[in-house]
Amino acid sequence: MPPTPDLADLRRHAVARSLFTPTTLMQAVQRLGGFVQADPLRAPARAQDLTLRHRVKGYRAGDLERRYPRLPLQEDFFINYGFVTPELRALMHPRTTHRVWDKARWKLARAVLAEVERLGEAHPADVDAALGHGPVKNWFGGNSRLSTELLDGLHYRGHLDVVRRDSGTRVYRLAPSWQPHPDPQQAMDALADVLVQKYAPLPAGSLSQLINMLFHGAHQWQALRKPTFARARERLSHARVEGVDWYWPAGEDPTRGWRIPSQVRLLAPFDPVVWDRRRFELLWGWAYRFEAYTPAAKRVRGHYALPLLWRDQVIGWANAAVRDGRLQVDCGYVAGRAPREAGFKAALEEEVGRMAAFLGAEMP
């Protein structure tokens, strides 16, 4: 039996298993469980690009969107919105939804499906022009086109695929029909394993939270969330560390002496290393919050503060922006100042250089 890990072991395990040696784009997505979270904000790049740049050799901002039509990936919901492999997507469909459409709404939706079939590849503006559905209040109180809302709903329900994006707008085609999974519990176990692969090691509270979030990707099996959590706890490796139960994939050993390079990394707010705020506070001892939607006067660290990882320690944050073609990076530190140890300054400069190359910008 391997020795019981301590928090330092878990911290190294969390960093090393997620920030693997850069590889190809599809191999990186597979190493991330088959799912990359997406976010539309570009500050200085979209979350999916900021996540992949550390894990894909030679990656540049926008590569995923440019290559998407040729990749075996689809935009879809998992625990949140992002890019999923066909294998992961097949586990979630045919999907039911929390918001049930009545007969009138389905009549409109079927007209949209017919128009998408006629067009082959359908831009929302073309569908709206053909059907003239007009505007509607969306779920957050703003105005959107009814055709766009129906397309979104049909995509979520698995009736449509996203072919590509035109200037950020999704272009759709009809999706193939889905066959129900023969064993729903087996499917839920597989979905839970994806979460563990992506976010381990996980405290028990976070493992429970993530499995509950499968409500978004597999609403039809919401009643299986509790047994799925219990089954995961039985099959995963685990240890109690400082009063908290932790879980990780069977066969992995957090105490094995994971190699952590003397490197600085500026991480996306949704990067798997820092995504789980509960785990973040347990491993690094301070609270990181995503403040893009916080009123400016109430922000503590900035609109889109990137957690700053030095070796296996998240020691601060950085706000990065490109102005007049030149990258600007402003750093803040939990300790109030930058580390004085040898190598940090050069490592930070190297990371800023990598960020500039990724963005196609000049150095500060």
GROMACS .gro file of C-alpha atoms in nm:
model
  364
    1MET     CA    1   0.000   0.000   0.000
    2PRO     CA    2   0.145   0.342  -0.095
    3PRO     CA    3   0.203   0.592   0.186
    4THR     CA    4  -0.069   0.840   0.276
    5PRO     CA    5  -0.013   1.168   0.089
    6ASP     CA    6   0.005   1.507   0.255
    7LEU     CA    7  -0.117   1.837   0.106
    8ALA     CA    8   0.221   1.899  -0.059
    9ASP     CA    9   0.191   1.562  -0.237
   10LEU     CA   10  -0.163   1.640  -0.349
   11ARG     CA   11  -0.055   1.982  -0.474
   12ARG     CA   12   0.226   1.835  -0.684
   13HIS     CA   13  -0.006   1.563  -0.808
   14ALA     CA   14  -0.270   1.820  -0.914
   15VAL     CA   15  -0.019   2.027  -1.109
   16ALA     CA   16   0.187   1.749  -1.268
   17ARG     CA   17  -0.101   1.531  -1.390
   18SER     CA   18  -0.284   1.825  -1.551
   19LEU     CA   19   0.009   2.021  -1.692
   20PHE     CA   20   0.152   1.731  -1.889
   21THR     CA   21   0.417   1.761  -2.162
   22PRO     CA   22   0.263   1.948  -2.459
   23THR     CA   23   0.129   1.715  -2.726
   24THR     CA   24  -0.113   1.729  -3.021
   25LEU     CA   25  -0.445   1.906  -2.986
   26MET     CA   26  -0.660   1.591  -2.986
   27GLN     CA   27  -0.425   1.404  -2.753
   28ALA     CA   28  -0.440   1.699  -2.514
   29VAL     CA   29  -0.821   1.700  -2.521
   30GLN     CA   30  -0.821   1.327  -2.447
   31ARG     CA   31  -0.581   1.378  -2.155
   32LEU     CA   32  -0.829   1.637  -2.024
   33GLY     CA   33  -1.102   1.373  -2.017
   34GLY     CA   34  -1.244   1.462  -2.358
   35PHE     CA   35  -1.374   1.804  -2.254
   36VAL     CA   36  -1.242   2.161  -2.277
   37GLN     CA   37  -1.453   2.434  -2.117
   38ALA     CA   38  -1.529   2.734  -2.339
   39ASP     CA   39  -1.598   3.095  -2.252
   40PRO     CA   40  -1.663   3.386  -2.492
   41LEU     CA   41  -1.458   3.649  -2.305
   42ARG     CA   42  -1.127   3.732  -2.470
   43ALA     CA   43  -0.901   3.884  -2.204
   44PRO     CA   44  -0.643   3.845  -2.346
   45ALA     CA   45  -0.773   3.526  -2.515
   46ARG     CA   46  -1.066   3.290  -2.474
   47ALA     CA   47  -1.053   3.040  -2.188
   48GLN     CA   48  -1.030   2.738  -2.420
   49ASP     CA   49  -0.725   2.884  -2.591
   50LEU     CA   50  -0.560   2.983  -2.261
   51THR     CA   51  -0.615   2.628  -2.137
   52LEU     CA   52  -0.482   2.455  -2.448
   53ARG     CA   53  -0.172   2.671  -2.491
   54HIS     CA   54  -0.002   2.497  -2.197
   55ARG     CA   55  -0.088   2.150  -2.328
   56VAL     CA   56  -0.063   2.166  -2.709
   57LYS     CA   57   0.272   2.203  -2.880
   58GLY     CA   58   0.300   2.529  -3.075
   59TYR     CA   59  -0.055   2.636  -2.994
   60ARG     CA   60  -0.169   2.987  -3.094
   61ALA     CA   61  -0.480   3.180  -2.993
   62GLY     CA   62  -0.774   3.079  -3.210
   63ASP     CA   63  -0.627   2.747  -3.329
   64LEU     CA   64  -0.917   2.545  -3.189
   65GLU     CA   65  -1.180   2.751  -3.371
   66ARG     CA   66  -0.978   2.753  -3.695
   67ARG     CA   67  -0.926   2.376  -3.687
   68TYR     CA   68  -1.266   2.286  -3.543
   69PRO     CA   69  -1.441   2.194  -3.874
   70ARG     CA   70  -1.174   1.926  -3.934
   71LEU     CA   71  -1.152   1.794  -3.577
   72PRO     CA   72  -1.354   1.509  -3.423
   73LEU     CA   73  -1.499   1.747  -3.165
   74GLN     CA   74  -1.839   1.904  -3.108
   75GLU     CA   75  -1.958   2.203  -2.913
   76ASP     CA   76  -2.200   2.084  -2.646
   77PHE     CA   77  -2.291   2.102  -2.279
   78PHE     CA   78  -2.120   1.879  -2.027
   79ILE     CA   79  -2.108   2.021  -1.675
   80ASN     CA   80  -2.085   2.352  -1.858
   81TYR     CA   81  -2.042   2.456  -2.222
   82GLY     CA   82  -1.739   2.356  -2.421
   83PHE     CA   83  -1.586   2.114  -2.669
   84VAL     CA   84  -1.640   1.740  -2.628
   85THR     CA   85  -1.521   1.425  -2.801
   86PRO     CA   86  -1.773   1.204  -2.985
   87GLU     CA   87  -1.733   0.936  -2.717
   88LEU     CA   88  -1.822   1.175  -2.438
   89ARG     CA   89  -2.109   1.329  -2.631
   90ALA     CA   90  -2.260   0.987  -2.703
   91LEU     CA   91  -2.281   0.921  -2.327
   92MET     CA   92  -2.514   1.221  -2.279
   93HIS     CA   93  -2.767   1.182  -2.563
   94PRO     CA   94  -3.057   1.152  -2.621
   95ARG     CA   95  -3.085   1.417  -2.352
   96THR     CA   96  -3.395   1.543  -2.176
   97THR     CA   97  -3.416   1.900  -2.050
   98HIS     CA   98  -3.524   2.092  -1.744
   99ARG     CA   99  -3.725   2.333  -1.962
  100VAL     CA  100  -4.002   2.134  -2.132
  101TRP     CA  101  -4.133   2.275  -2.461
  102ASP     CA  102  -4.510   2.274  -2.517
  103LYS     CA  103  -4.675   2.176  -2.847
  104ALA     CA  104  -4.671   2.531  -2.980
  105ARG     CA  105  -4.296   2.567  -2.917
  106TRP     CA  106  -4.225   2.229  -3.076
  107LYS     CA  107  -4.422   2.332  -3.384
  108LEU     CA  108  -4.191   2.632  -3.422
  109ALA     CA  109  -3.887   2.415  -3.352
  110ARG     CA  110  -3.984   2.164  -3.620
  111ALA     CA  111  -4.006   2.450  -3.870
  112VAL     CA  112  -3.652   2.547  -3.773
  113LEU     CA  113  -3.531   2.189  -3.821
  114ALA     CA  114  -3.693   2.178  -4.164
  115GLU     CA  115  -3.520   2.502  -4.261
  116VAL     CA  116  -3.182   2.375  -4.137
  117GLU     CA  117  -3.235   2.058  -4.344
  118ARG     CA  118  -3.316   2.271  -4.650
  119LEU     CA  119  -3.010   2.492  -4.606
  120GLY     CA  120  -2.770   2.211  -4.518
  121GLU     CA  121  -2.555   2.447  -4.312
  122ALA     CA  122  -2.761   2.714  -4.139
  123HIS     CA  123  -2.657   3.051  -4.000
  124PRO     CA  124  -2.913   3.185  -3.748
  125ALA     CA  125  -2.965   3.499  -3.959
  126ASP     CA  126  -3.063   3.287  -4.260
  127VAL     CA  127  -3.306   3.081  -4.055
  128ASP     CA  128  -3.460   3.394  -3.907
  129ALA     CA  129  -3.490   3.558  -4.251
  130ALA     CA  130  -3.670   3.253  -4.387
  131LEU     CA  131  -3.909   3.204  -4.095
  132GLY     CA  132  -3.951   3.560  -3.966
  133HIS     CA  133  -3.997   3.457  -3.605
  134GLY     CA  134  -3.898   3.798  -3.472
  135PRO     CA  135  -3.757   3.899  -3.132
  136VAL     CA  136  -3.819   3.740  -2.793
  137LYS     CA  137  -3.714   3.805  -2.433
  138ASN     CA  138  -3.432   3.572  -2.338
  139TRP     CA  139  -3.375   3.410  -1.999
  140PHE     CA  140  -3.167   3.700  -1.863
  141GLY     CA  141  -3.414   3.971  -1.965
  142GLY     CA  142  -3.254   4.092  -2.287
  143ASN     CA  143  -3.376   4.066  -2.646
  144SER     CA  144  -3.277   3.791  -2.887
  145ARG     CA  145  -3.423   3.636  -3.201
  146LEU     CA  146  -3.669   3.353  -3.147
  147SER     CA  147  -3.500   3.155  -3.424
  148THR     CA  148  -3.167   3.182  -3.242
  149GLU     CA  149  -3.325   3.068  -2.915
  150LEU     CA  150  -3.485   2.771  -3.088
  151LEU     CA  151  -3.156   2.677  -3.256
  152ASP     CA  152  -2.981   2.689  -2.919
  153GLY     CA  153  -3.251   2.470  -2.765
  154LEU     CA  154  -3.242   2.219  -3.049
  155HIS     CA  155  -2.863   2.202  -3.024
  156TYR     CA  156  -2.882   2.135  -2.650
  157ARG     CA  157  -3.142   1.863  -2.711
  158GLY     CA  158  -2.905   1.693  -2.957
  159HIS     CA  159  -3.098   1.765  -3.278
  160LEU     CA  160  -2.826   1.990  -3.424
  161ASP     CA  161  -2.449   1.991  -3.459
  162VAL     CA  162  -2.231   2.301  -3.473
  163VAL     CA  163  -2.044   2.293  -3.804
  164ARG     CA  164  -1.826   2.599  -3.744
  165ARG     CA  165  -1.848   2.959  -3.631
  166ASP     CA  166  -1.878   3.263  -3.856
  167SER     CA  167  -1.738   3.565  -3.671
  168GLY     CA  168  -1.823   3.391  -3.345
  169THR     CA  169  -2.178   3.287  -3.447
  170ARG     CA  170  -2.259   2.916  -3.451
  171VAL     CA  171  -2.351   2.760  -3.786
  172TYR     CA  172  -2.564   2.445  -3.759
  173ARG     CA  173  -2.653   2.126  -3.944
  174LEU     CA  174  -2.883   1.838  -3.856
  175ALA     CA  175  -2.733   1.590  -3.610
  176PRO     CA  176  -2.762   1.214  -3.655
  177SER     CA  177  -3.020   1.038  -3.441
  178TRP     CA  178  -2.909   0.913  -3.100
  179GLN     CA  179  -2.950   0.562  -2.964
  180PRO     CA  180  -3.038   0.539  -2.592
  181HIS     CA  181  -2.757   0.404  -2.376
  182PRO     CA  182  -2.830   0.042  -2.275
  183ASP     CA  183  -2.706   0.094  -1.917
  184PRO     CA  184  -2.771   0.441  -1.770
  185GLN     CA  185  -2.572   0.371  -1.454
  186GLN     CA  186  -2.273   0.261  -1.657
  187ALA     CA  187  -2.301   0.583  -1.859
  188MET     CA  188  -2.315   0.795  -1.543
  189ASP     CA  189  -2.012   0.612  -1.403
  190ALA     CA  190  -1.824   0.689  -1.725
  191LEU     CA  191  -1.924   1.057  -1.703
  192ALA     CA  192  -1.803   1.069  -1.342
  193ASP     CA  193  -1.472   0.917  -1.451
  194VAL     CA  194  -1.431   1.198  -1.706
  195LEU     CA  195  -1.470   1.451  -1.425
  196VAL     CA  196  -1.215   1.275  -1.208
  197GLN     CA  197  -0.970   1.246  -1.497
  198LYS     CA  198  -0.996   1.619  -1.560
  199TYR     CA  199  -1.004   1.764  -1.209
  200ALA     CA  200  -0.838   1.512  -0.970
  201PRO     CA  201  -0.726   1.497  -0.700
  202LEU     CA  202  -1.061   1.609  -0.561
  203PRO     CA  203  -1.189   1.668  -0.209
  204ALA     CA  204  -1.512   1.479  -0.141
  205GLY     CA  205  -1.722   1.795  -0.149
  206SER     CA  206  -1.595   1.882  -0.496
  207LEU     CA  207  -1.646   1.529  -0.627
  208SER     CA  208  -2.008   1.548  -0.508
  209GLN     CA  209  -2.052   1.895  -0.660
  210LEU     CA  210  -1.917   1.787  -0.998
  211ILE     CA  211  -2.136   1.477  -1.017
  212ASN     CA  212  -2.438   1.689  -0.927
  213MET     CA  213  -2.345   1.918  -1.216
  214LEU     CA  214  -2.404   1.627  -1.454
  215PHE     CA  215  -2.762   1.752  -1.431
  216HIS     CA  216  -2.663   1.985  -1.718
  217GLY     CA  217  -2.524   1.717  -1.949
  218ALA     CA  218  -2.742   1.418  -1.861
  219HIS     CA  219  -3.065   1.558  -1.721
  220GLN     CA  220  -3.248   1.234  -1.797
  221TRP     CA  221  -3.044   1.054  -1.531
  222GLN     CA  222  -3.057   1.310  -1.253
  223ALA     CA  223  -3.196   1.049  -1.013
  224LEU     CA  224  -2.871   0.852  -1.053
  225ARG     CA  225  -2.644   1.127  -0.920
  226LYS     CA  226  -2.640   1.001  -0.560
  227PRO     CA  227  -2.565   0.637  -0.646
  228THR     CA  228  -2.305   0.758  -0.898
  229PHE     CA  229  -2.127   0.952  -0.623
  230ALA     CA  230  -2.137   0.650  -0.391
  231ARG     CA  231  -2.001   0.420  -0.661
  232ALA     CA  232  -1.722   0.666  -0.747
  233ARG     CA  233  -1.612   0.679  -0.385
  234GLU     CA  234  -1.593   0.299  -0.380
  235ARG     CA  235  -1.377   0.256  -0.691
  236LEU     CA  236  -1.145   0.558  -0.668
  237SER     CA  237  -0.822   0.574  -0.473
  238HIS     CA  238  -0.861   0.795  -0.170
  239ALA     CA  239  -0.704   0.919   0.152
  240ARG     CA  240  -0.800   1.141   0.442
  241VAL     CA  241  -0.564   1.437   0.461
  242GLU     CA  242  -0.594   1.697   0.737
  243GLY     CA  243  -0.956   1.603   0.801
  244VAL     CA  244  -1.063   1.604   0.433
  245ASP     CA  245  -1.133   1.299   0.215
  246TRP     CA  246  -0.955   1.320  -0.122
  247TYR     CA  247  -1.013   1.110  -0.437
  248TRP     CA  248  -0.814   1.039  -0.754
  249PRO     CA  249  -0.804   0.773  -1.030
  250ALA     CA  250  -0.719   0.422  -0.915
  251GLY     CA  251  -0.360   0.338  -1.001
  252GLU     CA  252  -0.223   0.690  -0.955
  253ASP     CA  253   0.008   0.763  -0.662
  254PRO     CA  254   0.023   1.123  -0.537
  255THR     CA  255   0.337   1.042  -0.333
  256ARG     CA  256   0.546   0.909  -0.621
  257GLY     CA  257   0.760   1.223  -0.652
  258TRP     CA  258   0.603   1.413  -0.940
  259ARG     CA  259   0.848   1.631  -1.131
  260ILE     CA  260   0.754   1.999  -1.124
  261PRO     CA  261   0.960   2.227  -1.351
  262SER     CA  262   1.087   2.563  -1.226
  263GLN     CA  263   0.844   2.740  -1.452
  264VAL     CA  264   0.587   3.021  -1.431
  265ARG     CA  265   0.248   2.963  -1.590
  266LEU     CA  266  -0.035   3.213  -1.627
  267LEU     CA  267  -0.349   3.001  -1.610
  268ALA     CA  268  -0.701   3.063  -1.737
  269PRO     CA  269  -0.963   3.120  -1.465
  270PHE     CA  270  -1.124   2.795  -1.588
  271ASP     CA  271  -0.803   2.593  -1.619
  272PRO     CA  272  -0.842   2.247  -1.460
  273VAL     CA  273  -0.562   2.327  -1.214
  274VAL     CA  274  -0.757   2.615  -1.058
  275TRP     CA  275  -1.121   2.556  -1.164
  276ASP     CA  276  -1.233   2.403  -0.834
  277ARG     CA  277  -1.233   2.691  -0.585
  278ARG     CA  278  -1.278   2.458  -0.286
  279ARG     CA  279  -0.970   2.261  -0.386
  280PHE     CA  280  -0.783   2.580  -0.468
  281GLU     CA  281  -0.820   2.711  -0.112
  282LEU     CA  282  -0.723   2.376   0.039
  283LEU     CA  283  -0.410   2.342  -0.175
  284TRP     CA  284  -0.291   2.702  -0.186
  285GLY     CA  285  -0.440   2.864   0.121
  286TRP     CA  286  -0.608   3.169  -0.034
  287ALA     CA  287  -0.932   3.245  -0.215
  288TYR     CA  288  -0.926   3.313  -0.590
  289ARG     CA  289  -1.242   3.459  -0.743
  290PHE     CA  290  -1.333   3.523  -1.108
  291GLU     CA  291  -1.428   3.891  -1.117
  292ALA     CA  292  -1.521   3.959  -1.479
  293TYR     CA  293  -1.886   4.001  -1.379
  294THR     CA  294  -1.810   4.183  -1.053
  295PRO     CA  295  -1.867   4.561  -1.059
  296ALA     CA  296  -1.533   4.731  -1.123
  297ALA     CA  297  -1.535   4.914  -0.790
  298LYS     CA  298  -1.563   4.583  -0.603
  299ARG     CA  299  -1.290   4.392  -0.786
  300VAL     CA  300  -0.995   4.282  -0.578
  301ARG     CA  301  -0.761   4.141  -0.842
  302GLY     CA  302  -0.896   4.256  -1.178
  303HIS     CA  303  -1.143   4.194  -1.457
  304TYR     CA  304  -0.981   3.871  -1.580
  305ALA     CA  305  -0.703   3.792  -1.334
  306LEU     CA  306  -0.498   3.489  -1.443
  307PRO     CA  307  -0.375   3.273  -1.154
  308LEU     CA  308   0.006   3.281  -1.147
  309LEU     CA  309   0.161   2.938  -1.091
  310TRP     CA  310   0.528   2.921  -0.988
  311ARG     CA  311   0.647   2.560  -0.976
  312ASP     CA  312   0.363   2.397  -0.779
  313GLN     CA  313   0.248   2.709  -0.593
  314VAL     CA  314  -0.018   2.957  -0.707
  315ILE     CA  315   0.145   3.267  -0.560
  316GLY     CA  316  -0.055   3.545  -0.723
  317TRP     CA  317  -0.227   3.662  -1.036
  318ALA     CA  318  -0.174   3.866  -1.352
  319ASN     CA  319  -0.389   4.087  -1.571
  320ALA     CA  320  -0.279   4.074  -1.934
  321ALA     CA  321  -0.388   4.282  -2.231
  322VAL     CA  322  -0.263   4.367  -2.579
  323ARG     CA  323  -0.247   4.740  -2.648
  324ASP     CA  324  -0.116   4.877  -2.978
  325GLY     CA  325   0.013   4.532  -3.062
  326ARG     CA  326   0.218   4.503  -2.745
  327LEU     CA  327   0.146   4.270  -2.455
  328GLN     CA  328   0.112   4.430  -2.113
  329VAL     CA  329   0.119   4.213  -1.800
  330ASP     CA  330   0.059   4.343  -1.448
  331CYS     CA  331   0.120   4.097  -1.163
  332GLY     CA  332  -0.001   4.089  -0.806
  333TYR     CA  333   0.117   3.860  -0.528
  334VAL     CA  334  -0.053   3.706  -0.226
  335ALA     CA  335   0.256   3.780  -0.018
  336GLY     CA  336   0.256   4.143  -0.134
  337ARG     CA  337   0.573   4.106  -0.342
  338ALA     CA  338   0.733   3.879  -0.599
  339PRO     CA  339   0.944   3.584  -0.479
  340ARG     CA  340   1.310   3.668  -0.429
  341GLU     CA  341   1.433   3.319  -0.499
  342ALA     CA  342   1.670   3.263  -0.787
  343GLY     CA  343   1.509   3.191  -1.118
  344PHE     CA  344   1.166   3.344  -1.064
  345LYS     CA  345   1.224   3.669  -1.255
  346ALA     CA  346   1.368   3.488  -1.558
  347ALA     CA  347   1.089   3.230  -1.547
  348LEU     CA  348   0.825   3.505  -1.541
  349GLU     CA  349   0.987   3.677  -1.839
  350GLU     CA  350   0.989   3.347  -2.029
  351GLU     CA  351   0.618   3.297  -1.959
  352VAL     CA  352   0.538   3.651  -2.076
  353GLY     CA  353   0.732   3.572  -2.393
  354ARG     CA  354   0.531   3.254  -2.446
  355MET     CA  355   0.209   3.447  -2.390
  356ALA     CA  356   0.314   3.713  -2.642
  357ALA     CA  357   0.394   3.448  -2.906
  358PHE     CA  358   0.061   3.274  -2.838
  359LEU     CA  359  -0.123   3.602  -2.891
  360GLY     CA  360   0.088   3.717  -3.185
  361ALA     CA  361   0.188   4.029  -2.989
  362GLU     CA  362   0.514   4.204  -2.919
  363MET     CA  363   0.686   4.178  -2.585
  364PRO     CA  364   0.631   4.457  -2.329
   0.00000   0.00000   0.00000
